[in-house]
PDB file of C-alpha atoms in Angstrom:
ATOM      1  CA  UNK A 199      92.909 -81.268  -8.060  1.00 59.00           C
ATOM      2  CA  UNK A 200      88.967 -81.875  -7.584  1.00 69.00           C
ATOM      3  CA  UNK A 201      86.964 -79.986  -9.999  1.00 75.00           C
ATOM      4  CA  UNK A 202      84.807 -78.962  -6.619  1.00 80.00           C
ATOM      5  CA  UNK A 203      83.856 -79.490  -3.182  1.00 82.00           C
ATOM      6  CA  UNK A 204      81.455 -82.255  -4.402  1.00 82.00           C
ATOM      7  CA  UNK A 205      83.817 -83.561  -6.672  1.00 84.00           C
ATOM      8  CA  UNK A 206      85.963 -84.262  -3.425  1.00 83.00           C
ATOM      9  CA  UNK A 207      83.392 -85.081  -1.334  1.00 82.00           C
ATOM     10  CA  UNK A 208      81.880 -87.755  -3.771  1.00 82.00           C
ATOM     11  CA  UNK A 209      85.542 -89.216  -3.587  1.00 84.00           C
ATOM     12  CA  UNK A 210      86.057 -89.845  -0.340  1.00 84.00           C
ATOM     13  CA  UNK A 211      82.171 -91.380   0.421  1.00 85.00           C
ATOM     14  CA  UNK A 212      82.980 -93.963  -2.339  1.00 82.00           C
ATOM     15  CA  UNK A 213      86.656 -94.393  -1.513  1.00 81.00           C
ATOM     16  CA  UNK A 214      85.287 -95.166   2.171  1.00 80.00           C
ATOM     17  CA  UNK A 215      82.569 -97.578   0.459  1.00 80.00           C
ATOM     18  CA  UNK A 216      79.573 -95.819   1.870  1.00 80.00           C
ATOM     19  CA  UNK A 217      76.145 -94.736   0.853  1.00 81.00           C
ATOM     20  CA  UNK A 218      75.403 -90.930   0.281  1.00 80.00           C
ATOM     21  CA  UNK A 219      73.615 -90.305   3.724  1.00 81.00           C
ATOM     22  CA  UNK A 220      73.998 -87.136   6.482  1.00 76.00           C
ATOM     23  CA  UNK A 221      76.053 -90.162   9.123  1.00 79.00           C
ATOM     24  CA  UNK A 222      78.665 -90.474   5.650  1.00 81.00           C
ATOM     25  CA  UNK A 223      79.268 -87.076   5.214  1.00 82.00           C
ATOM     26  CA  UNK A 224      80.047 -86.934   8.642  1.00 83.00           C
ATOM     27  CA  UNK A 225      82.429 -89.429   8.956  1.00 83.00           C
ATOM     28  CA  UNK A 226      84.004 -88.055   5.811  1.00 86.00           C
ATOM     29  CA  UNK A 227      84.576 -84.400   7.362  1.00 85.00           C
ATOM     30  CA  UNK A 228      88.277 -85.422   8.642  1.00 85.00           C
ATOM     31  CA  UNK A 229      89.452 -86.332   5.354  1.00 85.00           C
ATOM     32  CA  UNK A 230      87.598 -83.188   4.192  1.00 84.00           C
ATOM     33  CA  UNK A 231      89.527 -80.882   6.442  1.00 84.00           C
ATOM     34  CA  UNK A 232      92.777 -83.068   5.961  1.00 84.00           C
ATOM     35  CA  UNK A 233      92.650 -82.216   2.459  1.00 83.00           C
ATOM     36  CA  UNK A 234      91.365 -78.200   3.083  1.00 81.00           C
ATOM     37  CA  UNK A 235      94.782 -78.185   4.426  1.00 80.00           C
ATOM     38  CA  UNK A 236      96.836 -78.628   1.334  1.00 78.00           C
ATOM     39  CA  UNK A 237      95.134 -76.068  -0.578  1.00 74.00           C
ATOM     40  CA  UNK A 238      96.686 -73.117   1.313  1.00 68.00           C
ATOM     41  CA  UNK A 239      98.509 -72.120  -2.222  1.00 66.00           C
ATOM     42  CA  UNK A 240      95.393 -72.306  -4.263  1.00 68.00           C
ATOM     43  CA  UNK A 241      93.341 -69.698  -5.518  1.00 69.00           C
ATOM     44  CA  UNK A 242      91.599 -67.962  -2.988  1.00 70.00           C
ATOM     45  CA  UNK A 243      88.106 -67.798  -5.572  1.00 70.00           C
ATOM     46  CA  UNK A 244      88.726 -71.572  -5.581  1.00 73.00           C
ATOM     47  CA  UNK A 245      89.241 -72.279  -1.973  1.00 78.00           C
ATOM     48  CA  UNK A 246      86.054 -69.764  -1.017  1.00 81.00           C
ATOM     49  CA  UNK A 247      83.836 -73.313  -2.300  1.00 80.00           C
ATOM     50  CA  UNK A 248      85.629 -75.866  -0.716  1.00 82.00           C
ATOM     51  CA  UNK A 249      85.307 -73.564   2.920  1.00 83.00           C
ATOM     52  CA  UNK A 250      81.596 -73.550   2.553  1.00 84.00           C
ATOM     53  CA  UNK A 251      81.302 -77.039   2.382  1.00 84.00           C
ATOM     54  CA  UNK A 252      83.709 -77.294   4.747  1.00 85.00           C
ATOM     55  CA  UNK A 253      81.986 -75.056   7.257  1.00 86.00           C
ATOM     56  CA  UNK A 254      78.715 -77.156   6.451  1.00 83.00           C
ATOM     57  CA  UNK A 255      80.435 -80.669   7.000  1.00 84.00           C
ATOM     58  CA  UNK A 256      81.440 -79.029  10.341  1.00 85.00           C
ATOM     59  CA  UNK A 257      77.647 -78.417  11.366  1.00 82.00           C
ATOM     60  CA  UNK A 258      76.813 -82.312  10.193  1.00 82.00           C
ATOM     61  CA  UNK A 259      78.911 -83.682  12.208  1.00 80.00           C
ATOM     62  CA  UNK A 260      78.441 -81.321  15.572  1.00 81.00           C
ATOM     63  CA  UNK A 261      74.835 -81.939  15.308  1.00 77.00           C
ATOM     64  CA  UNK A 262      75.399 -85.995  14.756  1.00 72.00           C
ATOM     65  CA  UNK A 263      77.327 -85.713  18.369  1.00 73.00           C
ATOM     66  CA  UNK A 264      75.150 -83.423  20.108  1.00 71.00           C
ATOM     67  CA  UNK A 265      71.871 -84.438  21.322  1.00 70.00           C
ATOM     68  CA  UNK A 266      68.898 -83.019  19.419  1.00 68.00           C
ATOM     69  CA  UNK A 267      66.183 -81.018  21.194  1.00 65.00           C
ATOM     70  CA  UNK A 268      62.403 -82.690  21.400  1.00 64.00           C
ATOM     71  CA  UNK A 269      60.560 -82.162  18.178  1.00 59.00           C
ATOM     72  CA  UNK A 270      57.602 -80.183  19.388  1.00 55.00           C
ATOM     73  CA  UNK A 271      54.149 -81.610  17.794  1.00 58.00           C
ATOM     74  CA  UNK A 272      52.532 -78.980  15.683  1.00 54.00           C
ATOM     75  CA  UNK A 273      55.528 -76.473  15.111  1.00 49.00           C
ATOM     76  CA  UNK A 274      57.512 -76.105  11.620  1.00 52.00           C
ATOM     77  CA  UNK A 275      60.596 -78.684  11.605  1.00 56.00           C
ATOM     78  CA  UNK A 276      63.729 -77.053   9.642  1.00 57.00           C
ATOM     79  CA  UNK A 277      65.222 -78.568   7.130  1.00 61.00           C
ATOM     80  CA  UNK A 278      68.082 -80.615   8.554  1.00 72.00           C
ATOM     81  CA  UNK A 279      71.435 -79.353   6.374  1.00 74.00           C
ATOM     82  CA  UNK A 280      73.025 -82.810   5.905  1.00 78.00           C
ATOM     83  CA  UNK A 281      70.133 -84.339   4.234  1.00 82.00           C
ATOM     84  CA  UNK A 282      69.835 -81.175   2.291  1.00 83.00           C
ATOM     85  CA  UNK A 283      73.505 -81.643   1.158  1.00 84.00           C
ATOM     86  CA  UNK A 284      73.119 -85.251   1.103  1.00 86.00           C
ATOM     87  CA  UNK A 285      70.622 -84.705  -1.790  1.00 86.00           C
ATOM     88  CA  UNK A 286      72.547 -82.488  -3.440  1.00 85.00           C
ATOM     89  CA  UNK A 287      75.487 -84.542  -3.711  1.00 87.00           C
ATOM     90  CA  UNK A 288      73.138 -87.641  -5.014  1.00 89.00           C
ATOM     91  CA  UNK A 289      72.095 -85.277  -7.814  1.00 90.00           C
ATOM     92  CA  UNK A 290      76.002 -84.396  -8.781  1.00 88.00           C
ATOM     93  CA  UNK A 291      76.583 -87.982  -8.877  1.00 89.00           C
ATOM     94  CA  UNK A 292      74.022 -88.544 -11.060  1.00 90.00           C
ATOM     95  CA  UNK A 293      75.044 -85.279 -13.403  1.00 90.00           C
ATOM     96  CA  UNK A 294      78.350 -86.595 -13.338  1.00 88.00           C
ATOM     97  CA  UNK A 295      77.478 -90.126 -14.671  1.00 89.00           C
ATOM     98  CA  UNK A 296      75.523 -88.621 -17.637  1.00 88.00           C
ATOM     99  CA  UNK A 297      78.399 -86.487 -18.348  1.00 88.00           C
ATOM    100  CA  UNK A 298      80.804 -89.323 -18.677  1.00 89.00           C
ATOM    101  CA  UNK A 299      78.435 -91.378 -20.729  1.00 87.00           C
ATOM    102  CA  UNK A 300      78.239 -88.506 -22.816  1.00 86.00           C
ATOM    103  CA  UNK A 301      81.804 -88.023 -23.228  1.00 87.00           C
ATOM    104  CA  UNK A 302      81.983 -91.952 -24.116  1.00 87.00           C
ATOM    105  CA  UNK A 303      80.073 -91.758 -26.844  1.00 83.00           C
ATOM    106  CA  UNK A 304      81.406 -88.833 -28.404  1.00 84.00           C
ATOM    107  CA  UNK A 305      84.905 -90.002 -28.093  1.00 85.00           C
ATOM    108  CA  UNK A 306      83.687 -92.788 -29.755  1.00 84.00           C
ATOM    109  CA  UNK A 307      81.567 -90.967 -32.857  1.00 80.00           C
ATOM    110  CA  UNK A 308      78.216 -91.746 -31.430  1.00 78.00           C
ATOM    111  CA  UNK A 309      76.318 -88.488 -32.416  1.00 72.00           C
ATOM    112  CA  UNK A 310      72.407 -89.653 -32.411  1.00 71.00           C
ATOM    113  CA  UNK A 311      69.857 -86.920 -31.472  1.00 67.00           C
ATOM    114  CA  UNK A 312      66.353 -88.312 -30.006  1.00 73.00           C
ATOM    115  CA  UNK A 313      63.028 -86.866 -31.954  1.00 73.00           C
ATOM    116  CA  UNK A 314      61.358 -85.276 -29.337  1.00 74.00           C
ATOM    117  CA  UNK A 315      58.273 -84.524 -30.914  1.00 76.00           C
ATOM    118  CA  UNK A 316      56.053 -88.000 -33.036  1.00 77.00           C
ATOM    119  CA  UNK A 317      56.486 -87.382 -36.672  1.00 72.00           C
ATOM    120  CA  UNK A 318      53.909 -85.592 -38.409  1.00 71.00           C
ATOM    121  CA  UNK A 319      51.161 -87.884 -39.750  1.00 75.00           C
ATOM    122  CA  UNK A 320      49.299 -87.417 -43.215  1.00 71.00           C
ATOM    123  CA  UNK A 321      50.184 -83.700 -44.077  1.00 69.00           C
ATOM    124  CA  UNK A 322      49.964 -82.868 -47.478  1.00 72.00           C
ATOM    125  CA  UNK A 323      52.359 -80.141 -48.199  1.00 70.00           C
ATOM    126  CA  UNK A 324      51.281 -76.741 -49.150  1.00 71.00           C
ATOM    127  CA  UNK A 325      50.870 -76.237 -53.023  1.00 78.00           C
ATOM    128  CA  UNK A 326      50.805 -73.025 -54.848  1.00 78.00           C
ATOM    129  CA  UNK A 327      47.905 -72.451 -56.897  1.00 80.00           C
ATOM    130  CA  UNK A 328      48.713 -70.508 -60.032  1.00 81.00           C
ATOM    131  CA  UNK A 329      45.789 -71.707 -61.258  1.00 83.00           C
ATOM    132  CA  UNK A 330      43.770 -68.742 -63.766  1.00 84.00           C
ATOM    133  CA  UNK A 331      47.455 -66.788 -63.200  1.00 86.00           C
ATOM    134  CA  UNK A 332      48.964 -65.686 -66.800  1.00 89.00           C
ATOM    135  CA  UNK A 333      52.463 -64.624 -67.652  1.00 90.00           C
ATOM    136  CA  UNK A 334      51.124 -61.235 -68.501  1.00 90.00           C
ATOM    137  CA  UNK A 335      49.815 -61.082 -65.163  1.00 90.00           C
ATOM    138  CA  UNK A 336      52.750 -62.162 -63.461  1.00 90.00           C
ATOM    139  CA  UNK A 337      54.450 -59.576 -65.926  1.00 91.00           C
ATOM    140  CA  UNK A 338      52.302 -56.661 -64.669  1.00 89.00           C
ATOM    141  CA  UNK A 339      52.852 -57.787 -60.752  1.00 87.00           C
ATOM    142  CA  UNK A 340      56.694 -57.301 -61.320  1.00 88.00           C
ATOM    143  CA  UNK A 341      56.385 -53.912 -62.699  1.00 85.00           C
ATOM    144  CA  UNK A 342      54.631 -53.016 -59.915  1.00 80.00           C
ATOM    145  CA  UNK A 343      56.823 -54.006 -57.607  1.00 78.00           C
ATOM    146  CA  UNK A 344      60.308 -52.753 -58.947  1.00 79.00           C
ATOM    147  CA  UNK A 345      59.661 -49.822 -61.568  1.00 76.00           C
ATOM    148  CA  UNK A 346      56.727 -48.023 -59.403  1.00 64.00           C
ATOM    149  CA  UNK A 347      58.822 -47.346 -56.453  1.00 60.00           C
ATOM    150  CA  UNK A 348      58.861 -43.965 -54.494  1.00 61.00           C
ATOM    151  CA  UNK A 349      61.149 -42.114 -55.722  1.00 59.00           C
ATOM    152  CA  UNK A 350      64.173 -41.932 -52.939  1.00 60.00           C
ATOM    153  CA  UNK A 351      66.229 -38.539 -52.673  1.00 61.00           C
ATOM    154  CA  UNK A 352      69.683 -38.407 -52.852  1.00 65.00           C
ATOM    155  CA  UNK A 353      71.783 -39.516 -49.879  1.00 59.00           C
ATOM    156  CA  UNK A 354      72.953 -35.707 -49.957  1.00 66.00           C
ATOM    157  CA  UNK A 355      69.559 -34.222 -49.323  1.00 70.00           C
ATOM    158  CA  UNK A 356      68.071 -33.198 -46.079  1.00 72.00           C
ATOM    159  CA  UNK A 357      64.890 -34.531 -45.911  1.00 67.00           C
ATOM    160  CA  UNK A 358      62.605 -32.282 -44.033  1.00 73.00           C
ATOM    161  CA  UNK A 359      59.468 -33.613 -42.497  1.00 70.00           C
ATOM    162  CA  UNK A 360      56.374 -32.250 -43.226  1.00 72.00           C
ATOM    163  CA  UNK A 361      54.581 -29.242 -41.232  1.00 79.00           C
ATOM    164  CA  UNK A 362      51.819 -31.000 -39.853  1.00 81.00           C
ATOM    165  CA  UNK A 363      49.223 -28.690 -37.660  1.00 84.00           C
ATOM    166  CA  UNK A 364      46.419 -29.279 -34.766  1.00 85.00           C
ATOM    167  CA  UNK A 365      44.335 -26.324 -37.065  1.00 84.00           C
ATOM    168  CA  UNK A 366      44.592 -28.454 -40.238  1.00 86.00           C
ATOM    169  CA  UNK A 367      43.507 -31.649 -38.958  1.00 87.00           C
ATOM    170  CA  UNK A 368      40.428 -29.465 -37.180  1.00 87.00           C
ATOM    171  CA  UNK A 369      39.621 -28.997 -40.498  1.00 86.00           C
ATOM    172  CA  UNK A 370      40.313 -31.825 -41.917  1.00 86.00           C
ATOM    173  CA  UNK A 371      37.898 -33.394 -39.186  1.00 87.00           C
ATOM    174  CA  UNK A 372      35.043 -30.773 -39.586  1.00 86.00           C
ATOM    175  CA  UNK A 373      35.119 -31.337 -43.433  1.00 86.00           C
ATOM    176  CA  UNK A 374      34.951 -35.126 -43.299  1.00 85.00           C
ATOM    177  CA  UNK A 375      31.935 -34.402 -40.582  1.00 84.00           C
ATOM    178  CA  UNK A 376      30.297 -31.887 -43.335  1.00 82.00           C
ATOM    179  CA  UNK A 377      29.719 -34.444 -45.894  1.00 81.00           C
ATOM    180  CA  UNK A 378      29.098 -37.397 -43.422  1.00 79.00           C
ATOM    181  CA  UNK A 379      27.439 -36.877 -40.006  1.00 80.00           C
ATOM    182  CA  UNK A 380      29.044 -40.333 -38.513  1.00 86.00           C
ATOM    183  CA  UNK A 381      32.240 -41.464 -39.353  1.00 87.00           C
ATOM    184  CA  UNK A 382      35.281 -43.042 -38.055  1.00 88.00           C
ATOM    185  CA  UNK A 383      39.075 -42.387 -37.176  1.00 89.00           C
ATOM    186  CA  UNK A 384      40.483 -45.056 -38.789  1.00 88.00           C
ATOM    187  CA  UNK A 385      38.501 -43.161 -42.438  1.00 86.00           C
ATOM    188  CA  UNK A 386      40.590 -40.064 -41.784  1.00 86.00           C
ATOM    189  CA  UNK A 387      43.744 -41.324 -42.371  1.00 86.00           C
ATOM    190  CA  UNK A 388      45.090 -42.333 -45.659  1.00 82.00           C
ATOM    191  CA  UNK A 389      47.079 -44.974 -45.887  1.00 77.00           C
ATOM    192  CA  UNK A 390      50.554 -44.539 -45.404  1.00 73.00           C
ATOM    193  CA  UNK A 391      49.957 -42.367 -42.895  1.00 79.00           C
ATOM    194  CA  UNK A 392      53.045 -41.220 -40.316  1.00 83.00           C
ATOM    195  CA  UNK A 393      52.532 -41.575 -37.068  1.00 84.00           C
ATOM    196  CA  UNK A 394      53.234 -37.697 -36.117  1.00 87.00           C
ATOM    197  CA  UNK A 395      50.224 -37.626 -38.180  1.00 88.00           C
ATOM    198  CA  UNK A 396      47.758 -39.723 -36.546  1.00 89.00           C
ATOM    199  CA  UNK A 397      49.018 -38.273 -33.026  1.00 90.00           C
ATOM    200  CA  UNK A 398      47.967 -34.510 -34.614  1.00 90.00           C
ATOM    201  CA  UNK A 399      45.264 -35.811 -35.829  1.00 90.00           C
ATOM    202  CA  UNK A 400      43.996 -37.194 -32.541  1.00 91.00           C
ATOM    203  CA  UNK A 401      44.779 -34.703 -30.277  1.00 91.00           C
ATOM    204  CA  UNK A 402      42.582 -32.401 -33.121  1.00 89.00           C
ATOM    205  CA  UNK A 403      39.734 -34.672 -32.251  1.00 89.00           C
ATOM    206  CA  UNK A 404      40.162 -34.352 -28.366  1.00 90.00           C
ATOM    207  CA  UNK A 405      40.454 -30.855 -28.845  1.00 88.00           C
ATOM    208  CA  UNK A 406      36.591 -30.971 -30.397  1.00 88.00           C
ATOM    209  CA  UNK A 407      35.306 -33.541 -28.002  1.00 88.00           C
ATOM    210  CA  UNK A 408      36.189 -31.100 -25.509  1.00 88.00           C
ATOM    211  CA  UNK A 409      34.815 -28.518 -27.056  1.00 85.00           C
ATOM    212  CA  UNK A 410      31.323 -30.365 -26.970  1.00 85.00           C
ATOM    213  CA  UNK A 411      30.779 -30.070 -30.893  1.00 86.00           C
ATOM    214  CA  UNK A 412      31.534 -33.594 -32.049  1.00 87.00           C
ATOM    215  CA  UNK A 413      31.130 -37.088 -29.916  1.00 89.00           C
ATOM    216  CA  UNK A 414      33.420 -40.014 -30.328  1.00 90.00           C
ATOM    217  CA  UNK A 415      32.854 -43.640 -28.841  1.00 89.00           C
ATOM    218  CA  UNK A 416      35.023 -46.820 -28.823  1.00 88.00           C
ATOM    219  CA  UNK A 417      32.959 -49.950 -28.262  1.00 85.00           C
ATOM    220  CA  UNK A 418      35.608 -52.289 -28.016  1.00 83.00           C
ATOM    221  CA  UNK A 419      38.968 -52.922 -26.689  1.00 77.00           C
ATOM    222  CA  UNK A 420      41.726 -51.408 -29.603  1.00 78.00           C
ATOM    223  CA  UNK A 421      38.192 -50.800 -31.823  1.00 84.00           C
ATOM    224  CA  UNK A 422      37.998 -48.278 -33.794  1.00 88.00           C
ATOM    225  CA  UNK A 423      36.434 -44.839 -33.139  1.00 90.00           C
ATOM    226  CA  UNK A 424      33.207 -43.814 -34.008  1.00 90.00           C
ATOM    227  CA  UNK A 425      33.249 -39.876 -34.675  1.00 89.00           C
ATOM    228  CA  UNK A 426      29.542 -37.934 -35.362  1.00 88.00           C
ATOM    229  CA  UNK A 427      29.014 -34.106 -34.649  1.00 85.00           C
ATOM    230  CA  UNK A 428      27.219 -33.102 -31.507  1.00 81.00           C
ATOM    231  CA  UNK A 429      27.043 -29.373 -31.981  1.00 69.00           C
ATOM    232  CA  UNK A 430      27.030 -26.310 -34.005  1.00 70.00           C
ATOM    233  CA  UNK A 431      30.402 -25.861 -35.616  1.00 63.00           C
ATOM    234  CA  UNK A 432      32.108 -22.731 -36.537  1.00 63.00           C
ATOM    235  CA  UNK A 433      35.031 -23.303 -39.104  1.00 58.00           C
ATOM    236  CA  UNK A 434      36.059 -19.933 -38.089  1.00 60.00           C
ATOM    237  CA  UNK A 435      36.295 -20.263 -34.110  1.00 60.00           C
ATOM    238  CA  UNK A 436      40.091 -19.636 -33.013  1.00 57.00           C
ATOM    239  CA  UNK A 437      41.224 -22.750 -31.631  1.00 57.00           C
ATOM    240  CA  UNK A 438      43.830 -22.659 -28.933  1.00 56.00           C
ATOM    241  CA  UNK A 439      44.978 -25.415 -27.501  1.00 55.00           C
ATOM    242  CA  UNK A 440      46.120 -26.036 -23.568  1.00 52.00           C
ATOM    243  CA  UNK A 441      48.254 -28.799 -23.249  1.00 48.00           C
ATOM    244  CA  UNK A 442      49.535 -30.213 -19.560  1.00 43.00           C
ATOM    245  CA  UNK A 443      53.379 -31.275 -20.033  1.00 38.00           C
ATOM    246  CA  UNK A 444      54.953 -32.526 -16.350  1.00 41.00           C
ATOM    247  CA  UNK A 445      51.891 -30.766 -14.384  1.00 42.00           C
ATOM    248  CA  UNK A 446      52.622 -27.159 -16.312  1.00 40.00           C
ATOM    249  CA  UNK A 447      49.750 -26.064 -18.484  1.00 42.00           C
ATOM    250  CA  UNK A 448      51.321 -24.435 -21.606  1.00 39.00           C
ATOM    251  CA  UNK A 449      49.105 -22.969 -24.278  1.00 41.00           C
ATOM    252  CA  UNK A 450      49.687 -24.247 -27.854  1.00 48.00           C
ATOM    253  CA  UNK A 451      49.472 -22.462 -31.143  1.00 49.00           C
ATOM    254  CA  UNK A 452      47.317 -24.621 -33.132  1.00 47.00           C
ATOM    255  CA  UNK A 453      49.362 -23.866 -36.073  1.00 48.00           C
ATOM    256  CA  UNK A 454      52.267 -24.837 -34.768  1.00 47.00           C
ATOM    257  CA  UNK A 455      53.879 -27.963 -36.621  1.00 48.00           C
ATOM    258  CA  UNK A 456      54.529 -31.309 -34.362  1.00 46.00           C
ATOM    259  CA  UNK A 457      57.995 -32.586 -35.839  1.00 45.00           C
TER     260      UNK A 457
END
């Protein structure tokens, strides 16, 4: 049993001594078909490839016999089938020949791998510099790092996240504003920050933007966001919030929490 319908065809072009051309693999389609015939038991998933090849081997060698129509000058020439699978089955051959040379010399404990890439030339390898360091230093870093820890609650405990509201970052905003006239997003947020909390947070700042009492400008690309006050503002103006959600405006209670 062939491993394929190249496999076979391969097999009979050499067995018949010729060279891999359209005219071989038409004088090969007999023996092709002769063969087709024995595999009436096979697998039908099997046989499906050798009947495609078959079916092209057919069209080789109909339009070797028939007489081609005039190549018109100017117009698009298809690709002629038995050259197409006349390179094909070159490039098998030549898969196949690598694949026994591989299998040689692994059979015979060759395992060699080629260096792809030149070796590296005059790199100093990287050195740590501990210079001015001190054990009591190095001390102090590992407390730091394993005894100051948050502490974790118990697997047992339902961790609640916090209530986080569009009215409290308003005034967290305005009060940042008070003392500073110009400042920025990215100063508003401490670190550590969740992101729940920087959404609230922003969506706090739209809410004054549109409100015309504070200005915000991004100069660059992912920059951050330059936040001054514009207007009068009124810490004790009711702020209610009209958010769009799938094209249905819903109004928000701005001290409702965003979990």
């Amino acid at each position: 049993m062939y491993e394929g319908p190249l496999d076979l065809l391969l097999e009979l072009i050499e067995r018949a001594e010729l060279d891999i051309t359209r005219l071989a693999l038409a004088q090969v389609t007999d023996q092709y078909l002769a063969y087709m015939r024995q595999l009436q038991e096979q697998n039908a998933a099997e046989v499906s490839a050798f009947l495609v090849i078959a079916a092209r081997l057919l069209q080789i060698k109909s339009s070797a016999l028939l007489p081609r129509p005039p190549f018109e000058p100017g117009g698009v020439e298809a690709e002629d089938d038995g050259e197409a699978l006349a390179r094909q089955l070159i490039m098998y051959k030549r898969f196949k020949e690598l694949a026994s040379f591989i299998q040689a010399r692994e059979e015979s404990g060759l395992h060699t791998y080629l260096r792809v890439a030149p070796p590296p030339k005059n790199i100093t390898p990287p050195r740590l510099d501990l210079s001015g360091v001190s054990l009591h230093d190095l001390v102090t870093a590992a407390k730091e790092v394993f005894f100051n820890r948050n502490t974790m609650a118990e697997l047992d405990t339902v961790v609640a996240m916090p209530r986080i509201t569009i009215r409290e970052k308003i005034h967290l905003i305005i009060d940042t504003l008070r003392s500073a006239k110009l400042t920025t997003f990215r100063t508003m947020l401490s670190p550590g920050t969740s992101r729940i909390e920087i959404v609230v947070t922003f969506l706090a700042l739209l809410e004054l933007v549109k409100r015309h009492l504070v200005a915000a400008q991004q100069t660059i690309l992912f920059g951050d966001i330059a936040v001054e006050t514009v207007g009068e503002i009124n810490e004790n103006e009711p702020f209610v919030i009209e958010l769009e959600i799938n094209g249905s405006n819903l109004i928000e209670d701005p001290d409702q929490d965003l979990k």
